[in-house]
Coordinates of C-alpha atoms in Angstrom, one line a residue:
Chain A
M1091 CA 0.0 0.0 0.0
S1092 CA 1.1 3.5 -0.7
S1093 CA 1.0 6.8 1.2
I1094 CA -0.4 9.4 -1.1
S1095 CA -1.2 13.1 -0.9
I1096 CA -3.6 14.6 -3.4
I1097 CA -3.3 18.3 -4.1
G1098 CA -6.6 19.5 -5.5
L1099 CA -10.2 19.0 -4.5
G1100 CA -12.0 18.6 -7.9
G1101 CA -13.5 15.6 -9.7
M1102 CA -10.2 13.8 -10.4
A1103 CA -9.0 14.3 -6.8
R1104 CA -12.3 12.8 -5.6
A1105 CA -12.2 9.9 -8.1
I1106 CA -8.6 8.9 -7.5
G1107 CA -9.0 9.5 -3.7
A1108 CA -12.1 7.3 -3.5
R1109 CA -10.3 4.4 -5.3
A1110 CA -7.2 4.9 -3.2
V1111 CA -9.1 4.8 0.1
E1112 CA -11.2 1.9 -1.0
S1113 CA -8.0 -0.1 -1.7
G1114 CA -6.4 0.7 1.7
N1115 CA -3.9 3.4 0.8
A1116 CA -3.2 6.1 3.2
V1117 CA -4.7 9.2 1.7
E1118 CA -4.2 12.9 2.4
V1119 CA -6.1 15.6 0.5
I1120 CA -4.9 19.1 0.3
G1121 CA -6.4 22.3 -1.1
R1122 CA -6.1 26.0 -0.6
D1123 CA -9.5 26.0 1.0
A1124 CA -8.9 24.1 4.2
A1125 CA -12.6 23.6 5.0
K1126 CA -13.2 22.1 1.7
A1127 CA -10.2 19.8 2.1
K1128 CA -11.6 18.6 5.4
D1129 CA -15.0 18.0 3.8
L1130 CA -13.4 15.9 1.0
A1131 CA -11.4 13.9 3.6
A1132 CA -14.6 13.2 5.5
A1133 CA -16.4 12.3 2.4
L1134 CA -13.7 9.9 1.4
G1135 CA -13.6 8.2 4.8
G1136 CA -11.3 5.3 5.5
G1137 CA -9.0 7.5 7.6
A1138 CA -8.4 10.0 4.9
T1139 CA -6.9 13.2 6.3
A1140 CA -6.7 16.9 5.2
G1141 CA -3.3 18.4 4.9
T1142 CA -2.1 22.0 4.9
F1143 CA -1.5 23.6 1.6
G1144 CA 2.1 24.5 1.0
T1145 CA 3.7 22.4 3.7
V1146 CA 5.4 19.1 3.3
P1147 CA 2.8 16.6 2.2
A1148 CA 2.4 13.4 4.2
G1149 CA 2.5 11.1 1.2
D1150 CA 5.5 9.7 -0.6
I1151 CA 3.5 10.1 -3.7
V1152 CA 2.0 13.5 -4.4
I1153 CA -0.8 13.6 -7.0
L1154 CA -1.1 17.0 -8.7
A1155 CA -4.8 17.1 -9.4
V1156 CA -5.1 20.8 -10.1
P1157 CA -6.1 22.4 -13.4
N1158 CA -3.1 22.5 -15.8
A1159 CA -2.7 26.3 -15.6
G1160 CA -2.3 26.0 -11.8
A1161 CA 0.2 23.1 -11.8
V1162 CA 3.5 24.9 -12.3
P1163 CA 2.5 27.7 -9.9
V1164 CA 1.5 25.2 -7.2
V1165 CA 4.8 23.3 -7.6
T1166 CA 6.8 26.5 -7.5
Q1167 CA 5.0 27.7 -4.4
Y1168 CA 5.6 24.3 -2.7
G1169 CA 9.3 24.5 -3.6
D1170 CA 11.5 22.4 -1.3
A1171 CA 8.4 21.0 0.4
L1172 CA 8.3 18.6 -2.5
A1173 CA 11.9 17.4 -2.1
G1174 CA 12.3 13.7 -2.6
K1175 CA 8.6 13.2 -3.5
V1176 CA 7.2 11.2 -6.4
I1177 CA 5.0 13.7 -8.2
I1178 CA 2.2 12.3 -10.4
D1179 CA 1.1 14.8 -13.0
I1180 CA -2.4 14.0 -14.2
T1181 CA -3.1 17.2 -16.1
N1182 CA -4.2 17.7 -19.7
P1183 CA -2.9 21.0 -21.0
L1184 CA -5.8 21.8 -23.2
T1185 CA -6.6 25.0 -24.9
A1186 CA -9.8 26.8 -23.8
D1187 CA -11.8 25.2 -26.7
G1188 CA -10.4 21.8 -26.0
A1189 CA -9.2 21.4 -29.6
G1190 CA -5.4 21.7 -29.0
L1191 CA -2.7 21.8 -26.4
V1192 CA -1.2 25.0 -24.8
T1193 CA 2.2 23.4 -24.3
P1194 CA 4.8 24.4 -26.9
D1195 CA 6.1 21.6 -29.2
G1196 CA 8.9 19.5 -27.9
T1197 CA 7.8 19.7 -24.3
S1198 CA 4.8 18.8 -22.1
A1199 CA 3.0 19.9 -18.9
A1200 CA 4.9 17.0 -17.1
Q1201 CA 8.3 18.2 -18.3
Q1202 CA 7.4 21.8 -17.3
I1203 CA 6.4 20.6 -13.9
A1204 CA 9.6 18.6 -13.6
Q1205 CA 11.6 21.8 -14.3
A1206 CA 9.7 23.6 -11.6
A1207 CA 10.1 20.9 -9.0
P1208 CA 13.1 20.3 -6.7
A1209 CA 15.8 18.2 -8.3
S1210 CA 15.3 15.4 -5.8
A1211 CA 11.6 15.0 -6.8
H1212 CA 10.6 12.8 -9.7
V1213 CA 7.7 13.5 -12.0
V1214 CA 5.7 10.7 -13.5
K1215 CA 2.9 11.4 -16.0
A1216 CA -0.2 9.2 -15.3
F1217 CA -4.0 9.2 -15.3
N1218 CA -4.4 11.9 -18.0
T1219 CA -5.8 9.3 -20.4
V1220 CA -8.5 8.4 -18.0
F1221 CA -11.8 10.3 -17.7
G1222 CA -12.5 10.8 -14.0
H1223 CA -16.0 9.4 -14.3
A1224 CA -14.6 6.1 -15.6
L1225 CA -12.9 5.5 -12.2
T1226 CA -16.1 4.1 -10.6
P1227 CA -15.5 1.4 -8.0
G1228 CA -14.8 -2.0 -9.4
R1229 CA -14.0 -1.0 -13.0
S1230 CA -10.6 -2.1 -14.2
L1231 CA -9.0 0.1 -16.9
D1232 CA -5.6 0.9 -18.3
V1233 CA -3.5 3.7 -16.8
L1234 CA -0.6 4.8 -19.1
Y1235 CA 2.4 6.3 -17.4
A1236 CA 5.7 7.8 -18.3
G1237 CA 8.8 9.0 -16.4
D1238 CA 12.5 9.0 -16.2
D1239 CA 13.2 7.6 -12.8
A1240 CA 12.9 3.8 -12.5
R1241 CA 12.1 3.8 -8.8
A1242 CA 9.5 6.5 -9.0
K1243 CA 7.9 4.7 -11.9
A1244 CA 7.9 1.4 -10.0
S1245 CA 6.1 3.1 -7.0
V1246 CA 3.5 4.7 -9.3
S1247 CA 3.0 1.4 -11.1
A1248 CA 2.4 -0.3 -7.7
F1249 CA 0.0 2.4 -6.6
I1250 CA -2.0 2.1 -9.9
E1251 CA -2.1 -1.7 -9.4
S1252 CA -3.3 -1.3 -5.8
L1253 CA -6.3 0.6 -7.2
G1254 CA -7.3 -2.5 -9.3
L1255 CA -6.1 -0.7 -12.5
R1256 CA -3.6 -1.9 -15.0
P1257 CA -0.4 0.2 -15.3
L1258 CA 1.1 0.4 -18.7
D1259 CA 4.7 1.8 -19.0
A1260 CA 4.8 4.3 -22.0
G1261 CA 8.5 5.1 -21.5
G1262 CA 10.5 8.2 -20.5
L1263 CA 9.1 11.6 -19.5
D1264 CA 9.6 12.8 -23.1
M1265 CA 6.6 10.5 -24.0
A1266 CA 4.5 12.7 -21.7
H1267 CA 4.1 14.9 -24.8
W1268 CA 2.4 12.1 -26.6
L1269 CA 0.4 11.0 -23.6
E1270 CA -1.0 14.6 -23.4
G1271 CA -1.7 14.3 -27.1
T1272 CA -3.6 11.1 -26.4
G1273 CA -5.7 13.0 -23.9
L1274 CA -6.5 15.5 -26.6
L1275 CA -7.2 12.6 -29.0
M1276 CA -9.7 11.1 -26.5
I1277 CA -11.6 14.4 -26.4
S1278 CA -11.7 14.6 -30.1
L1279 CA -13.0 11.0 -30.4
A1280 CA -15.7 11.9 -27.8
R1281 CA -16.7 15.0 -29.8
H1282 CA -16.9 12.9 -32.9
G1283 CA -19.4 10.5 -31.5
V1284 CA -17.3 7.9 -29.7
G1285 CA -19.1 6.9 -26.6
N1286 CA -20.3 10.3 -25.6
F1287 CA -17.2 10.6 -23.3
N1288 CA -18.2 7.3 -21.7
F1289 CA -15.3 5.2 -22.7
T1290 CA -11.8 4.1 -21.6
L1291 CA -8.7 3.9 -23.7
G1292 CA -6.5 0.9 -23.4
V1293 CA -4.8 -2.1 -24.9
T1294 CA -5.9 -5.7 -25.6
I1295 CA -3.1 -8.2 -25.4
I1296 CA -3.4 -10.7 -28.2
G1297 CA -2.2 -14.3 -28.4
Chain B
M260 CA -18.5 -3.2 -50.5
S261 CA -15.7 -0.9 -51.6
S262 CA -13.4 -0.9 -54.5
I263 CA -9.8 -0.4 -53.3
S264 CA -6.3 -0.1 -54.6
I265 CA -3.4 -0.8 -52.4
I266 CA -0.1 0.8 -53.4
G267 CA 2.7 -1.2 -51.7
L268 CA 3.5 -4.9 -51.4
G269 CA 4.7 -5.2 -47.8
G270 CA 3.2 -6.6 -44.6
M271 CA 0.5 -4.0 -44.1
A272 CA -0.5 -4.2 -47.8
R273 CA -0.8 -8.0 -47.4
A274 CA -2.7 -7.8 -44.1
I275 CA -5.2 -5.2 -45.2
G276 CA -5.5 -6.8 -48.6
A277 CA -6.3 -10.2 -47.1
R278 CA -9.0 -8.8 -44.8
A279 CA -10.4 -6.8 -47.7
V280 CA -10.6 -9.8 -50.1
E281 CA -12.1 -12.0 -47.4
S282 CA -14.9 -9.5 -46.8
G283 CA -15.8 -9.2 -50.5
N284 CA -14.2 -5.9 -51.5
A285 CA -12.7 -5.5 -54.9
V286 CA -9.0 -5.3 -54.4
E287 CA -6.2 -4.2 -56.7
V288 CA -2.6 -4.3 -55.5
I289 CA 0.1 -2.1 -57.1
G290 CA 3.9 -2.0 -56.8
R291 CA 6.9 -0.8 -58.7
D292 CA 7.8 -4.5 -59.2
A293 CA 5.0 -5.8 -61.4
A294 CA 5.9 -9.4 -61.0
K295 CA 5.7 -9.1 -57.2
A296 CA 2.4 -7.3 -57.4
K297 CA 1.0 -10.2 -59.5
D298 CA 2.3 -12.7 -57.0
L299 CA 0.6 -10.8 -54.1
A300 CA -2.7 -10.6 -56.1
A301 CA -2.6 -14.3 -56.7
A302 CA -1.8 -15.0 -53.0
L303 CA -4.7 -12.8 -51.9
G304 CA -7.1 -14.6 -54.3
G305 CA -10.7 -13.7 -54.4
G306 CA -10.4 -11.9 -57.7
A307 CA -7.7 -9.6 -56.5
T308 CA -5.9 -7.9 -59.4
A309 CA -2.5 -6.4 -60.0
G310 CA -2.5 -2.7 -61.2
T311 CA 0.2 -0.8 -63.0
F312 CA 2.3 1.5 -60.9
G313 CA 1.8 5.2 -61.7
T314 CA -1.4 4.9 -63.7
V315 CA -5.0 5.7 -62.5
P316 CA -5.8 3.1 -59.8
A317 CA -9.0 1.1 -60.2
G318 CA -10.2 1.6 -56.7
D319 CA -12.2 4.6 -55.4
I320 CA -10.1 4.2 -52.2
V321 CA -6.4 4.2 -52.6
I322 CA -4.4 2.8 -49.6
L323 CA -0.9 4.2 -49.5
A324 CA 0.9 1.3 -47.9
V325 CA 4.5 2.3 -48.6
P326 CA 7.2 3.3 -46.1
N327 CA 6.7 6.8 -44.9
A328 CA 9.8 8.1 -46.7
G329 CA 8.3 6.9 -49.9
A330 CA 4.8 8.2 -49.5
V331 CA 5.1 11.8 -50.7
P332 CA 7.3 10.8 -53.6
V333 CA 4.8 8.2 -54.7
V334 CA 1.9 10.7 -54.5
T335 CA 3.9 13.3 -56.4
Q336 CA 4.8 10.7 -59.1
Y337 CA 1.1 9.7 -59.4
G338 CA 0.1 13.3 -59.7
D339 CA -3.3 13.7 -61.4
A340 CA -3.7 9.9 -61.6
L341 CA -5.0 10.3 -58.0
A342 CA -7.6 13.0 -58.9
G343 CA -10.9 12.4 -57.0
K344 CA -9.6 9.5 -55.1
V345 CA -9.9 8.9 -51.4
I346 CA -6.4 8.3 -50.2
I347 CA -5.8 6.4 -46.9
D348 CA -2.5 7.2 -45.4
I349 CA -1.5 4.4 -43.0
T350 CA 2.2 5.5 -42.5
N351 CA 4.0 6.0 -39.2
P352 CA 6.7 8.7 -39.8
L353 CA 9.2 7.2 -37.3
T354 CA 12.8 8.1 -36.9
A355 CA 15.3 5.4 -37.7
D356 CA 15.6 4.4 -34.0
G357 CA 11.8 4.3 -33.7
A358 CA 12.0 6.7 -30.7
G359 CA 10.5 9.8 -32.4
L360 CA 8.8 11.2 -35.4
V361 CA 10.5 12.7 -38.5
T362 CA 7.6 15.1 -39.2
P363 CA 8.1 18.7 -38.0
D364 CA 5.8 20.0 -35.2
G365 CA 2.5 21.3 -36.3
T366 CA 2.1 18.9 -39.2
S367 CA 1.9 15.2 -40.0
A368 CA 2.7 12.7 -42.7
A369 CA -1.0 12.7 -43.6
Q370 CA -1.0 16.5 -44.1
Q371 CA 2.2 16.4 -46.1
I372 CA 0.6 13.8 -48.3
A373 CA -2.5 15.9 -48.7
Q374 CA -0.3 18.8 -49.8
A375 CA 1.3 16.6 -52.4
A376 CA -2.0 15.1 -53.7
P377 CA -4.3 16.7 -56.3
A378 CA -6.8 19.1 -54.8
S379 CA -9.7 16.9 -55.8
A380 CA -8.3 14.0 -53.7
H381 CA -9.1 13.6 -50.0
V382 CA -6.6 12.2 -47.5
V383 CA -7.8 10.2 -44.5
K384 CA -5.4 9.0 -41.9
A385 CA -6.2 5.5 -40.7
F386 CA -4.8 2.1 -39.7
N387 CA -1.5 3.6 -38.4
T388 CA -2.5 2.6 -34.8
V389 CA -2.8 -1.0 -35.8
F390 CA 0.1 -3.4 -35.9
G391 CA -0.2 -5.4 -39.2
H392 CA 0.1 -8.7 -37.4
A393 CA -3.0 -7.9 -35.4
L394 CA -5.1 -8.0 -38.5
T395 CA -5.4 -11.8 -38.5
P396 CA -8.7 -13.1 -39.9
G397 CA -11.6 -12.8 -37.5
R398 CA -10.1 -10.5 -35.0
S399 CA -12.1 -7.3 -34.3
L400 CA -10.2 -4.2 -33.3
D401 CA -10.5 -0.5 -33.4
V402 CA -9.3 1.6 -36.3
L403 CA -8.9 5.3 -35.5
Y404 CA -9.2 7.6 -38.5
A405 CA -9.1 11.3 -39.2
G406 CA -9.8 13.6 -42.1
D407 CA -11.3 16.8 -43.3
D408 CA -13.8 15.6 -46.0
A409 CA -17.0 14.1 -44.6
R410 CA -17.8 12.0 -47.6
A411 CA -14.3 10.6 -47.8
K412 CA -14.4 9.8 -44.1
A413 CA -17.8 8.1 -44.5
S414 CA -16.4 5.9 -47.3
V415 CA -13.3 5.0 -45.2
S416 CA -15.5 4.3 -42.2
A417 CA -17.7 1.9 -44.3
F418 CA -14.6 0.2 -45.7
I419 CA -13.2 -0.4 -42.1
E420 CA -16.6 -1.7 -41.0
S421 CA -16.7 -4.1 -44.0
L422 CA -13.5 -5.6 -42.7
G423 CA -15.1 -6.5 -39.4
L424 CA -13.3 -3.7 -37.6
R425 CA -14.6 -0.8 -35.6
P426 CA -14.0 2.7 -37.1
L427 CA -13.5 5.5 -34.6
D428 CA -13.7 9.0 -35.8
A429 CA -10.8 11.0 -34.3
G430 CA -11.7 14.3 -36.0
G431 CA -10.1 16.5 -38.7
L432 CA -6.8 15.9 -40.5
D433 CA -5.0 18.1 -38.0
M434 CA -5.6 15.2 -35.6
A435 CA -3.3 13.0 -37.8
H436 CA -0.4 14.6 -35.9
W437 CA -1.7 13.0 -32.7
L438 CA -2.7 9.7 -34.4
E439 CA 0.9 9.5 -35.6
G440 CA 2.0 10.2 -32.0
T441 CA -0.2 7.4 -30.9
G442 CA 1.6 5.1 -33.3
L443 CA 4.9 6.2 -31.6
L444 CA 3.3 5.7 -28.2
M445 CA 2.3 2.1 -29.1
I446 CA 5.9 1.3 -30.1
S447 CA 7.2 2.9 -26.8
L448 CA 4.6 0.8 -24.8
A449 CA 5.8 -2.3 -26.7
R450 CA 9.4 -1.5 -26.0
H451 CA 8.6 -1.1 -22.3
G452 CA 7.1 -4.5 -21.8
V453 CA 3.5 -4.1 -23.0
G454 CA 2.5 -7.3 -24.8
N455 CA 5.7 -7.7 -26.8
F456 CA 4.1 -5.9 -29.7
N457 CA 1.2 -8.3 -29.5
F458 CA -1.6 -5.9 -28.6
T459 CA -4.2 -3.7 -30.1
L460 CA -5.1 -0.2 -28.9
G461 CA -8.7 0.8 -28.6
V462 CA -11.6 2.0 -26.5
T463 CA -14.1 0.3 -24.3
I464 CA -17.5 1.9 -24.2
I465 CA -18.8 2.1 -20.6
G466 CA -22.4 2.2 -19.4

C-alpha cells in the first residue's frame, strides 16, 4: 500500500481519492480551501486526512490534481516542500476550446512541472488518459504512465495496481508529450461521436 | 462493398488486402515490381488484381501502404492519376531508431501527403495505430481515423466496417499529428514491456 497526498479538490481528486481509500492506501487531501479539504477527507472516509496547503505533504507520492494552468505555480509555491517526492502529473494542458494543447512543441506539462520541481523530486505522468467518471468502483482500466526515474515509476505502477487498475509503461518523460496528445485525441474522439465521453482507452493483449 | 487499390506490397498491404478480399471488397494491388504485385494478387485470391504503378488506380479508395519516406514521392509521381480518389495514409513517420517522429511539429505525414496530392483527392489517416500482425482473420479491433472531408471519411468508415473492424472518428486531418504520435506511443509501450508488440489499442465503451 502507498502513502499518497492529493493536491486538488476537484473531480479527479475525488475519483482517485475514492479508489485509493477503498483499496487501503493512506490518503491525504490538500487544497487552498482548508474547510473544503476537510470535507473531502470526511467524504472519502477510510482514515483520509486533510493536509495543509504549501507544507510538506504526508504522502511519498503526491498527485497534482489541479487544473493545468495551476500546476506549475503550485509546484513553484511548494518549492522544497516537494523534495524527494514522487509527483504524479495527471493534467491535460488543453486550450480553452479543448481542440489543442497549450504546451509548446517539444515539451509537455509534465516536463514543465519537472523543471519547476526540486531536483530530488521525480515526476511521473499518469492518469491523464482516464476520464474521472470512468474510475467508478470496481471498474478495471488501463493507466498509461511515463517517467525518467525507474524507482519513481515502480512506485507509481504499484500504486496504480493497488487501485485495481492496469499500469502500462509508456517510456520516459519525453513520452508525456504524446500521452498529453492522447488525452486530446480522446476528447476529439468523444466529440466525434465515440461513446459520448463514456469510454476508456487501453490495450488488448493478443495471443 | 468498396473498390480499393493498395499501393505497396509489404506486410501492411498484405494484411489489409487479405481482410479486404475476405470480406468481399474489390482489391487491386500495385507495386513498382509488377511481378511481385502479380504474386501478391494471386496470393490474396478472391479476384484480386495487380495494377500498373503510376497509372490511374482502379479503386475509389487508394491505400498508401508504402514506407513513410516513400509516401510523398509516390503521391507526387502519381500526380493527377489520383484525382478524385480517397487516399488512406497508414504510415508512421518514425525516426530510424523508432523513438521519435521525423515530421516537423504542427504537421503530420498525412498533411504532407494531402499537400502533395491533387486538390480533388481527399486524404484520410487510418490504420497507423494497428500493428499489421494484429489484422489476422476474425479479430475485431479499433481503427482510428481522421480527415477533413465528410464523404471521404464516411467511405473509409464503411470500408473499415466491411473488414469486421470498428471505425472510430478522431476528427479532422489536424488530428493526424496525434494519431501518428499514438503510433509512436504504441511502439514505446511495446518496448517497455507491454505485450511484446502483441496488442491492439482501442476504446471500451462504458455504461
